[in-house]
Amino acid sequence: MITIAVPNKGALSEAAVAILKEAGYKGRREKELNIVDTVNDVEFFFLRPKDIAIYVANGQIDLGITGRDLAGDSLADVEEVLELGFGGSTFRFAAPKDETWTVQDLDGKRIATSYPNLVRTFLAEHGMSAEVTRLDGAVEISIKLGVADVIADVVSTGNTLRAHGLAPFGEPIVDSEAVVVKRADRELTDEDRRVLGRIRGILTAQNYLMIDYNVCRDDLAAAQAITPGLSGATVSPLSRENWVAVRAMVPRKEANHIMDELHAVGAQAILASELRIARI
């Protein structure tokens, strides 16, 4: 039986639990700390997202779902094995919006953050040092309270920074999203790959739609150039002379644009349908 760590609360937890449930694993009842799924031979542990990489690196957990930024700040010796495509954010420096800052200005300054190891690693890589203060929350207010000159924090929409009169500067320290991690020196097992395959199937279904349409054979090449599919489109003859039916998977975000292009090259009866599970 393999063990998998899942965030115990927050947006990462909600999305991860939903994907695992869609992948056929036993659902979590409120506030359960672990679940034994005997049907699928998996035990799930619901842990603080900041701790998950540490448990994985120490060998207590086989696979863990956490944020890339959280795994990096833990300094745990883990390796990403799957990007999950949700929980996206950037980790950036920010300062009062009426001040002009560059990354080079950070040397010798005071920086407040909830991710001190990410900041120290960044500074060391750029040959700088600074006074880094760890705060567990309300980092944005630290400048106003005189604790720091700048902050380093997770930025999703930027609304919180703007509300406190702050603006990001420099390139992102980390582009983060939810990821599955394993211990760096541990080889994936067949059981691990089975879990990862199920998760990939759900992610593919969430990110793609199936497009069906009819098109004249004379226009087939142009239509297929628009919808090449993931491993080639399916083309079937129609009873209508010189016409075929085409089926292909397309990125969900591009579906409306693709349908416009298909219509422009003469395709008819263009339909888009949802996918539940896919294996590519």
PDB file of C-alpha atoms in Angstrom:
ATOM      1  CA  MET A   1       0.000   0.000   0.000  1.00  0.00           C
ATOM      2  CA  ILE A   2       1.442   3.366  -0.986  1.00  0.00           C
ATOM      3  CA  THR A   3       1.007   6.532   1.050  1.00  0.00           C
ATOM      4  CA  ILE A   4       0.050   9.926  -0.377  1.00  0.00           C
ATOM      5  CA  ALA A   5      -0.020  13.279   1.428  1.00  0.00           C
ATOM      6  CA  VAL A   6      -2.719  15.810   0.518  1.00  0.00           C
ATOM      7  CA  PRO A   7      -3.082  19.396   1.808  1.00  0.00           C
ATOM      8  CA  ASN A   8      -5.461  19.392   4.754  1.00  0.00           C
ATOM      9  CA  LYS A   9      -7.183  22.708   4.011  1.00  0.00           C
ATOM     10  CA  GLY A  10      -7.369  25.662   1.646  1.00  0.00           C
ATOM     11  CA  ALA A  11      -7.622  25.962  -2.112  1.00  0.00           C
ATOM     12  CA  LEU A  12      -4.907  23.372  -2.758  1.00  0.00           C
ATOM     13  CA  SER A  13      -6.786  20.856  -0.628  1.00  0.00           C
ATOM     14  CA  GLU A  14     -10.143  21.406  -2.305  1.00  0.00           C
ATOM     15  CA  ALA A  15      -8.774  21.011  -5.818  1.00  0.00           C
ATOM     16  CA  ALA A  16      -6.601  18.002  -4.940  1.00  0.00           C
ATOM     17  CA  VAL A  17      -9.422  16.162  -3.173  1.00  0.00           C
ATOM     18  CA  ALA A  18     -11.767  16.795  -6.098  1.00  0.00           C
ATOM     19  CA  ILE A  19      -9.255  15.398  -8.613  1.00  0.00           C
ATOM     20  CA  LEU A  20      -8.536  12.321  -6.500  1.00  0.00           C
ATOM     21  CA  LYS A  21     -12.232  11.629  -6.065  1.00  0.00           C
ATOM     22  CA  GLU A  22     -12.804  11.939  -9.824  1.00  0.00           C
ATOM     23  CA  ALA A  23      -9.860   9.570 -10.325  1.00  0.00           C
ATOM     24  CA  GLY A  24     -11.752   6.901  -8.410  1.00  0.00           C
ATOM     25  CA  TYR A  25     -10.237   7.200  -4.945  1.00  0.00           C
ATOM     26  CA  LYS A  26     -12.145   7.197  -1.678  1.00  0.00           C
ATOM     27  CA  GLY A  27     -13.450  10.629  -0.692  1.00  0.00           C
ATOM     28  CA  ARG A  28     -12.594  12.471   2.499  1.00  0.00           C
ATOM     29  CA  ARG A  29     -15.084  13.148   5.255  1.00  0.00           C
ATOM     30  CA  GLU A  30     -14.733  16.463   7.053  1.00  0.00           C
ATOM     31  CA  LYS A  31     -11.632  16.799   9.254  1.00  0.00           C
ATOM     32  CA  GLU A  32     -10.373  13.242   8.635  1.00  0.00           C
ATOM     33  CA  LEU A  33      -6.588  13.139   8.988  1.00  0.00           C
ATOM     34  CA  ASN A  34      -6.122   9.923   7.030  1.00  0.00           C
ATOM     35  CA  ILE A  35      -8.111   7.571   4.807  1.00  0.00           C
ATOM     36  CA  VAL A  36      -7.329   3.966   3.948  1.00  0.00           C
ATOM     37  CA  ASP A  37      -8.589   3.138   0.451  1.00  0.00           C
ATOM     38  CA  THR A  38      -8.439  -0.651   0.479  1.00  0.00           C
ATOM     39  CA  VAL A  39      -9.973  -0.973  -2.981  1.00  0.00           C
ATOM     40  CA  ASN A  40      -7.125   0.994  -4.592  1.00  0.00           C
ATOM     41  CA  ASP A  41      -4.437   0.011  -2.059  1.00  0.00           C
ATOM     42  CA  VAL A  42      -3.645   3.635  -1.137  1.00  0.00           C
ATOM     43  CA  GLU A  43      -3.556   5.446   2.204  1.00  0.00           C
ATOM     44  CA  PHE A  44      -4.064   9.218   2.172  1.00  0.00           C
ATOM     45  CA  PHE A  45      -2.796  11.569   4.889  1.00  0.00           C
ATOM     46  CA  PHE A  46      -4.104  15.133   5.157  1.00  0.00           C
ATOM     47  CA  LEU A  47      -1.265  17.343   6.347  1.00  0.00           C
ATOM     48  CA  ARG A  48      -0.247  21.004   6.490  1.00  0.00           C
ATOM     49  CA  PRO A  49       0.895  21.957   2.964  1.00  0.00           C
ATOM     50  CA  LYS A  50       4.161  23.391   4.370  1.00  0.00           C
ATOM     51  CA  ASP A  51       5.014  20.032   5.998  1.00  0.00           C
ATOM     52  CA  ILE A  52       4.265  17.676   3.117  1.00  0.00           C
ATOM     53  CA  ALA A  53       7.624  17.910   1.329  1.00  0.00           C
ATOM     54  CA  ILE A  54       9.417  17.207   4.628  1.00  0.00           C
ATOM     55  CA  TYR A  55       7.446  13.998   5.233  1.00  0.00           C
ATOM     56  CA  VAL A  56       8.112  12.894   1.654  1.00  0.00           C
ATOM     57  CA  ALA A  57      11.838  13.651   1.846  1.00  0.00           C
ATOM     58  CA  ASN A  58      12.138  11.737   5.138  1.00  0.00           C
ATOM     59  CA  GLY A  59      10.472   8.665   3.633  1.00  0.00           C
ATOM     60  CA  GLN A  60       7.316   8.583   5.752  1.00  0.00           C
ATOM     61  CA  ILE A  61       5.183   9.408   2.694  1.00  0.00           C
ATOM     62  CA  ASP A  62       5.646   8.067  -0.852  1.00  0.00           C
ATOM     63  CA  LEU A  63       4.040  10.895  -2.844  1.00  0.00           C
ATOM     64  CA  GLY A  64       2.866  14.336  -1.778  1.00  0.00           C
ATOM     65  CA  ILE A  65       0.728  17.080  -3.279  1.00  0.00           C
ATOM     66  CA  THR A  66       1.918  20.570  -2.345  1.00  0.00           C
ATOM     67  CA  GLY A  67       2.877  23.920  -3.835  1.00  0.00           C
ATOM     68  CA  ARG A  68       6.197  24.347  -5.628  1.00  0.00           C
ATOM     69  CA  ASP A  69       6.946  27.378  -3.450  1.00  0.00           C
ATOM     70  CA  LEU A  70       6.193  25.462  -0.258  1.00  0.00           C
ATOM     71  CA  ALA A  71       8.398  22.549  -1.293  1.00  0.00           C
ATOM     72  CA  GLY A  72      11.219  24.941  -2.165  1.00  0.00           C
ATOM     73  CA  ASP A  73      11.026  26.820   1.112  1.00  0.00           C
ATOM     74  CA  SER A  74      11.103  23.581   3.097  1.00  0.00           C
ATOM     75  CA  LEU A  75      14.593  22.809   1.695  1.00  0.00           C
ATOM     76  CA  ALA A  76      13.441  19.176   1.604  1.00  0.00           C
ATOM     77  CA  ASP A  77      15.219  16.888  -0.865  1.00  0.00           C
ATOM     78  CA  VAL A  78      12.229  16.190  -3.103  1.00  0.00           C
ATOM     79  CA  GLU A  79      11.660  16.020  -6.846  1.00  0.00           C
ATOM     80  CA  GLU A  80       8.606  17.064  -8.847  1.00  0.00           C
ATOM     81  CA  VAL A  81       6.986  14.222 -10.783  1.00  0.00           C
ATOM     82  CA  LEU A  82       3.786  15.893 -12.001  1.00  0.00           C
ATOM     83  CA  GLU A  83       2.543  19.465 -12.446  1.00  0.00           C
ATOM     84  CA  LEU A  84      -1.137  19.740 -11.551  1.00  0.00           C
ATOM     85  CA  GLY A  85      -2.071  23.038 -13.205  1.00  0.00           C
ATOM     86  CA  PHE A  86      -3.961  24.598 -10.282  1.00  0.00           C
ATOM     87  CA  GLY A  87      -2.963  26.798  -7.362  1.00  0.00           C
ATOM     88  CA  GLY A  88      -0.962  29.046  -9.666  1.00  0.00           C
ATOM     89  CA  SER A  89       0.865  32.016  -8.145  1.00  0.00           C
ATOM     90  CA  THR A  90       4.164  33.867  -8.207  1.00  0.00           C
ATOM     91  CA  PHE A  91       6.487  34.616  -5.315  1.00  0.00           C
ATOM     92  CA  ARG A  92       7.770  38.173  -5.665  1.00  0.00           C
ATOM     93  CA  PHE A  93       9.374  41.089  -3.920  1.00  0.00           C
ATOM     94  CA  ALA A  94       7.151  44.113  -3.302  1.00  0.00           C
ATOM     95  CA  ALA A  95       7.649  47.631  -1.962  1.00  0.00           C
ATOM     96  CA  PRO A  96       5.582  50.815  -1.548  1.00  0.00           C
ATOM     97  CA  LYS A  97       4.236  51.714  -4.975  1.00  0.00           C
ATOM     98  CA  ASP A  98       5.567  55.278  -4.771  1.00  0.00           C
ATOM     99  CA  GLU A  99       9.160  54.029  -4.331  1.00  0.00           C
ATOM    100  CA  THR A 100      11.490  52.780  -7.062  1.00  0.00           C
ATOM    101  CA  TRP A 101      13.194  49.464  -6.286  1.00  0.00           C
ATOM    102  CA  THR A 102      15.319  46.991  -8.212  1.00  0.00           C
ATOM    103  CA  VAL A 103      16.547  43.591  -7.102  1.00  0.00           C
ATOM    104  CA  GLN A 104      20.058  45.013  -6.726  1.00  0.00           C
ATOM    105  CA  ASP A 105      18.741  47.423  -4.067  1.00  0.00           C
ATOM    106  CA  LEU A 106      17.956  44.511  -1.735  1.00  0.00           C
ATOM    107  CA  ASP A 107      21.542  44.072  -0.517  1.00  0.00           C
ATOM    108  CA  GLY A 108      21.718  44.994   3.166  1.00  0.00           C
ATOM    109  CA  LYS A 109      17.999  45.779   3.458  1.00  0.00           C
ATOM    110  CA  ARG A 110      15.270  44.325   5.700  1.00  0.00           C
ATOM    111  CA  ILE A 111      12.918  41.801   4.068  1.00  0.00           C
ATOM    112  CA  ALA A 112       9.789  40.342   5.696  1.00  0.00           C
ATOM    113  CA  THR A 113       8.366  37.088   4.348  1.00  0.00           C
ATOM    114  CA  SER A 114       6.638  33.830   5.204  1.00  0.00           C
ATOM    115  CA  TYR A 115       9.144  31.992   2.984  1.00  0.00           C
ATOM    116  CA  PRO A 116      12.569  32.892   4.409  1.00  0.00           C
ATOM    117  CA  ASN A 117      14.481  30.024   2.809  1.00  0.00           C
ATOM    118  CA  LEU A 118      13.308  30.936  -0.690  1.00  0.00           C
ATOM    119  CA  VAL A 119      14.438  34.510  -0.089  1.00  0.00           C
ATOM    120  CA  ARG A 120      17.817  33.538   1.381  1.00  0.00           C
ATOM    121  CA  THR A 121      18.465  31.137  -1.494  1.00  0.00           C
ATOM    122  CA  PHE A 122      17.621  33.846  -4.022  1.00  0.00           C
ATOM    123  CA  LEU A 123      19.869  36.379  -2.316  1.00  0.00           C
ATOM    124  CA  ALA A 124      22.764  33.927  -2.113  1.00  0.00           C
ATOM    125  CA  GLU A 125      22.421  33.085  -5.805  1.00  0.00           C
ATOM    126  CA  HIS A 126      22.697  36.807  -6.593  1.00  0.00           C
ATOM    127  CA  GLY A 127      25.622  37.470  -4.258  1.00  0.00           C
ATOM    128  CA  MET A 128      23.628  39.553  -1.782  1.00  0.00           C
ATOM    129  CA  SER A 129      22.701  39.415   1.884  1.00  0.00           C
ATOM    130  CA  ALA A 130      19.859  40.989   3.810  1.00  0.00           C
ATOM    131  CA  GLU A 131      18.089  40.845   7.154  1.00  0.00           C
ATOM    132  CA  VAL A 132      15.297  38.353   6.526  1.00  0.00           C
ATOM    133  CA  THR A 133      12.455  38.304   9.054  1.00  0.00           C
ATOM    134  CA  ARG A 134      10.026  35.392   9.036  1.00  0.00           C
ATOM    135  CA  LEU A 135       6.356  36.244   9.563  1.00  0.00           C
ATOM    136  CA  ASP A 136       3.547  33.678   9.517  1.00  0.00           C
ATOM    137  CA  GLY A 137       0.951  36.100   8.170  1.00  0.00           C
ATOM    138  CA  ALA A 138       0.002  39.709   7.434  1.00  0.00           C
ATOM    139  CA  VAL A 139       3.324  40.245   5.671  1.00  0.00           C
ATOM    140  CA  GLU A 140       1.910  43.208   3.731  1.00  0.00           C
ATOM    141  CA  ILE A 141       1.556  45.364   6.844  1.00  0.00           C
ATOM    142  CA  SER A 142       5.163  44.839   7.997  1.00  0.00           C
ATOM    143  CA  ILE A 143       6.543  47.809   6.034  1.00  0.00           C
ATOM    144  CA  LYS A 144       4.014  50.206   7.525  1.00  0.00           C
ATOM    145  CA  LEU A 145       4.855  48.899  11.006  1.00  0.00           C
ATOM    146  CA  GLY A 146       8.564  49.505  10.419  1.00  0.00           C
ATOM    147  CA  VAL A 147       9.569  45.845  10.511  1.00  0.00           C
ATOM    148  CA  ALA A 148      10.854  45.733   6.919  1.00  0.00           C
ATOM    149  CA  ASP A 149      11.869  47.824   3.940  1.00  0.00           C
ATOM    150  CA  VAL A 150      10.358  45.390   1.421  1.00  0.00           C
ATOM    151  CA  ILE A 151       8.455  42.126   1.518  1.00  0.00           C
ATOM    152  CA  ALA A 152       8.549  38.877  -0.422  1.00  0.00           C
ATOM    153  CA  ASP A 153       5.168  37.213  -0.747  1.00  0.00           C
ATOM    154  CA  VAL A 154       2.916  35.005  -2.807  1.00  0.00           C
ATOM    155  CA  VAL A 155       1.032  36.979  -5.462  1.00  0.00           C
ATOM    156  CA  SER A 156      -2.059  35.572  -7.161  1.00  0.00           C
ATOM    157  CA  THR A 157      -4.149  38.533  -8.352  1.00  0.00           C
ATOM    158  CA  GLY A 158      -2.150  41.349  -6.739  1.00  0.00           C
ATOM    159  CA  ASN A 159      -5.250  42.758  -5.066  1.00  0.00           C
ATOM    160  CA  THR A 160      -3.865  42.377  -1.541  1.00  0.00           C
ATOM    161  CA  LEU A 161      -0.652  44.206  -2.447  1.00  0.00           C
ATOM    162  CA  ARG A 162      -2.577  47.075  -4.047  1.00  0.00           C
ATOM    163  CA  ALA A 163      -4.876  47.327  -1.036  1.00  0.00           C
ATOM    164  CA  HIS A 164      -1.796  48.019   1.120  1.00  0.00           C
ATOM    165  CA  GLY A 165      -0.201  50.461  -1.304  1.00  0.00           C
ATOM    166  CA  LEU A 166       2.436  47.994  -2.494  1.00  0.00           C
ATOM    167  CA  ALA A 167       3.657  47.003  -5.951  1.00  0.00           C
ATOM    168  CA  PRO A 168       5.829  44.053  -7.035  1.00  0.00           C
ATOM    169  CA  PHE A 169       9.250  44.605  -8.578  1.00  0.00           C
ATOM    170  CA  GLY A 170      11.807  42.392 -10.278  1.00  0.00           C
ATOM    171  CA  GLU A 171      11.172  39.042 -11.888  1.00  0.00           C
ATOM    172  CA  PRO A 172       9.285  36.352  -9.921  1.00  0.00           C
ATOM    173  CA  ILE A 173      11.456  34.433  -7.486  1.00  0.00           C
ATOM    174  CA  VAL A 174       9.320  31.340  -8.101  1.00  0.00           C
ATOM    175  CA  ASP A 175       6.461  30.591 -10.483  1.00  0.00           C
ATOM    176  CA  SER A 176       4.409  28.213  -8.393  1.00  0.00           C
ATOM    177  CA  GLU A 177       1.565  25.755  -8.840  1.00  0.00           C
ATOM    178  CA  ALA A 178       0.411  22.539  -7.201  1.00  0.00           C
ATOM    179  CA  VAL A 179       2.775  19.642  -7.889  1.00  0.00           C
ATOM    180  CA  VAL A 180       3.227  16.000  -6.926  1.00  0.00           C
ATOM    181  CA  VAL A 181       6.609  15.325  -5.329  1.00  0.00           C
ATOM    182  CA  LYS A 182       8.611  12.254  -4.360  1.00  0.00           C
ATOM    183  CA  ARG A 183      11.831  11.790  -2.428  1.00  0.00           C
ATOM    184  CA  ALA A 184      14.674  12.726  -4.760  1.00  0.00           C
ATOM    185  CA  ASP A 185      16.518   9.399  -4.503  1.00  0.00           C
ATOM    186  CA  ARG A 186      13.417   7.177  -4.642  1.00  0.00           C
ATOM    187  CA  GLU A 187      12.444   5.435  -7.869  1.00  0.00           C
ATOM    188  CA  LEU A 188       8.798   5.509  -8.878  1.00  0.00           C
ATOM    189  CA  THR A 189       7.035   2.181  -8.442  1.00  0.00           C
ATOM    190  CA  ASP A 190       4.308   0.688 -10.627  1.00  0.00           C
ATOM    191  CA  GLU A 191       1.823   1.669  -7.917  1.00  0.00           C
ATOM    192  CA  ASP A 192       3.066   5.275  -8.036  1.00  0.00           C
ATOM    193  CA  ARG A 193       2.753   5.360 -11.824  1.00  0.00           C
ATOM    194  CA  ARG A 194      -0.792   4.028 -11.615  1.00  0.00           C
ATOM    195  CA  VAL A 195      -1.799   6.892  -9.322  1.00  0.00           C
ATOM    196  CA  LEU A 196      -0.028   9.471 -11.495  1.00  0.00           C
ATOM    197  CA  GLY A 197      -1.679   8.038 -14.607  1.00  0.00           C
ATOM    198  CA  ARG A 198      -5.127   8.418 -13.079  1.00  0.00           C
ATOM    199  CA  ILE A 199      -4.413  12.000 -12.068  1.00  0.00           C
ATOM    200  CA  ARG A 200      -3.092  12.830 -15.552  1.00  0.00           C
ATOM    201  CA  GLY A 201      -6.287  11.395 -17.008  1.00  0.00           C
ATOM    202  CA  ILE A 202      -8.417  13.762 -14.947  1.00  0.00           C
ATOM    203  CA  LEU A 203      -6.212  16.760 -15.749  1.00  0.00           C
ATOM    204  CA  THR A 204      -6.391  15.981 -19.470  1.00  0.00           C
ATOM    205  CA  ALA A 205     -10.167  15.745 -19.291  1.00  0.00           C
ATOM    206  CA  GLN A 206     -10.328  19.080 -17.480  1.00  0.00           C
ATOM    207  CA  ASN A 207      -8.066  20.846 -19.969  1.00  0.00           C
ATOM    208  CA  TYR A 208      -9.456  19.478 -23.238  1.00  0.00           C
ATOM    209  CA  LEU A 209     -12.741  19.165 -25.101  1.00  0.00           C
ATOM    210  CA  MET A 210     -13.762  16.778 -27.852  1.00  0.00           C
ATOM    211  CA  ILE A 211     -14.598  18.503 -31.144  1.00  0.00           C
ATOM    212  CA  ASP A 212     -16.775  16.751 -33.744  1.00  0.00           C
ATOM    213  CA  TYR A 213     -17.567  18.186 -37.163  1.00  0.00           C
ATOM    214  CA  ASN A 214     -18.385  17.309 -40.750  1.00  0.00           C
ATOM    215  CA  VAL A 215     -16.288  18.592 -43.618  1.00  0.00           C
ATOM    216  CA  CYS A 216     -15.889  18.090 -47.368  1.00  0.00           C
ATOM    217  CA  ARG A 217     -12.851  15.992 -48.281  1.00  0.00           C
ATOM    218  CA  ASP A 218     -11.618  18.909 -50.385  1.00  0.00           C
ATOM    219  CA  ASP A 219     -11.321  20.957 -47.167  1.00  0.00           C
ATOM    220  CA  LEU A 220     -10.126  18.114 -44.918  1.00  0.00           C
ATOM    221  CA  ALA A 221      -6.449  19.054 -44.972  1.00  0.00           C
ATOM    222  CA  ALA A 222      -7.206  22.625 -43.907  1.00  0.00           C
ATOM    223  CA  ALA A 223      -9.533  21.418 -41.146  1.00  0.00           C
ATOM    224  CA  GLN A 224      -7.047  18.864 -39.845  1.00  0.00           C
ATOM    225  CA  ALA A 225      -4.372  21.543 -39.665  1.00  0.00           C
ATOM    226  CA  ILE A 226      -6.678  23.350 -37.220  1.00  0.00           C
ATOM    227  CA  THR A 227      -7.500  20.192 -35.208  1.00  0.00           C
ATOM    228  CA  PRO A 228      -4.529  17.813 -35.402  1.00  0.00           C
ATOM    229  CA  GLY A 229      -5.594  16.134 -32.161  1.00  0.00           C
ATOM    230  CA  LEU A 230      -3.191  14.790 -29.561  1.00  0.00           C
ATOM    231  CA  SER A 231      -2.253  11.674 -31.527  1.00  0.00           C
ATOM    232  CA  GLY A 232      -4.094  12.348 -34.804  1.00  0.00           C
ATOM    233  CA  ALA A 233      -7.731  13.096 -35.550  1.00  0.00           C
ATOM    234  CA  THR A 234     -10.310  10.349 -36.202  1.00  0.00           C
ATOM    235  CA  VAL A 235     -11.775  10.595 -39.725  1.00  0.00           C
ATOM    236  CA  SER A 236     -14.839   8.552 -40.766  1.00  0.00           C
ATOM    237  CA  PRO A 237     -16.763   8.534 -44.078  1.00  0.00           C
ATOM    238  CA  LEU A 238     -20.295   9.975 -44.191  1.00  0.00           C
ATOM    239  CA  SER A 239     -23.210   8.835 -46.336  1.00  0.00           C
ATOM    240  CA  ARG A 240     -23.015  12.275 -47.928  1.00  0.00           C
ATOM    241  CA  GLU A 241     -20.765  11.918 -50.959  1.00  0.00           C
ATOM    242  CA  ASN A 242     -17.226  13.279 -50.572  1.00  0.00           C
ATOM    243  CA  TRP A 243     -17.816  14.269 -46.921  1.00  0.00           C
ATOM    244  CA  VAL A 244     -16.268  12.942 -43.718  1.00  0.00           C
ATOM    245  CA  ALA A 245     -16.826  13.198 -39.989  1.00  0.00           C
ATOM    246  CA  VAL A 246     -13.841  14.305 -37.908  1.00  0.00           C
ATOM    247  CA  ARG A 247     -13.248  13.940 -34.175  1.00  0.00           C
ATOM    248  CA  ALA A 248     -10.299  15.459 -32.302  1.00  0.00           C
ATOM    249  CA  MET A 249      -9.343  16.660 -28.843  1.00  0.00           C
ATOM    250  CA  VAL A 250      -8.604  20.375 -28.547  1.00  0.00           C
ATOM    251  CA  PRO A 251      -7.447  22.618 -25.678  1.00  0.00           C
ATOM    252  CA  ARG A 252     -10.465  23.868 -23.754  1.00  0.00           C
ATOM    253  CA  LYS A 253      -9.207  27.453 -23.669  1.00  0.00           C
ATOM    254  CA  GLU A 254      -8.907  27.542 -27.470  1.00  0.00           C
ATOM    255  CA  ALA A 255     -12.171  25.773 -28.296  1.00  0.00           C
ATOM    256  CA  ASN A 256     -14.226  28.787 -29.408  1.00  0.00           C
ATOM    257  CA  HIS A 257     -11.409  30.141 -31.566  1.00  0.00           C
ATOM    258  CA  ILE A 258     -10.929  26.705 -33.145  1.00  0.00           C
ATOM    259  CA  MET A 259     -14.645  26.434 -33.902  1.00  0.00           C
ATOM    260  CA  ASP A 260     -14.487  29.845 -35.624  1.00  0.00           C
ATOM    261  CA  GLU A 261     -11.587  28.652 -37.789  1.00  0.00           C
ATOM    262  CA  LEU A 262     -13.319  25.385 -38.675  1.00  0.00           C
ATOM    263  CA  HIS A 263     -16.445  27.241 -39.738  1.00  0.00           C
ATOM    264  CA  ALA A 264     -14.310  29.539 -41.905  1.00  0.00           C
ATOM    265  CA  VAL A 265     -12.851  26.585 -43.849  1.00  0.00           C
ATOM    266  CA  GLY A 266     -16.271  25.066 -44.510  1.00  0.00           C
ATOM    267  CA  ALA A 267     -16.828  22.658 -41.610  1.00  0.00           C
ATOM    268  CA  GLN A 268     -20.442  22.027 -40.564  1.00  0.00           C
ATOM    269  CA  ALA A 269     -22.265  20.580 -37.534  1.00  0.00           C
ATOM    270  CA  ILE A 270     -19.387  21.566 -35.250  1.00  0.00           C
ATOM    271  CA  LEU A 271     -19.949  20.255 -31.730  1.00  0.00           C
ATOM    272  CA  ALA A 272     -17.851  20.444 -28.555  1.00  0.00           C
ATOM    273  CA  SER A 273     -18.402  17.945 -25.757  1.00  0.00           C
ATOM    274  CA  GLU A 274     -17.008  17.499 -22.258  1.00  0.00           C
ATOM    275  CA  LEU A 275     -14.565  14.769 -21.274  1.00  0.00           C
ATOM    276  CA  ARG A 276     -14.703  13.025 -17.894  1.00  0.00           C
ATOM    277  CA  ILE A 277     -11.551  10.923 -17.930  1.00  0.00           C
ATOM    278  CA  ALA A 278      -8.828  10.527 -20.569  1.00  0.00           C
ATOM    279  CA  ARG A 279      -5.656   8.480 -20.968  1.00  0.00           C
ATOM    280  CA  ILE A 280      -3.232   9.687 -23.603  1.00  0.00           C
TER     281      ILE A 280
END
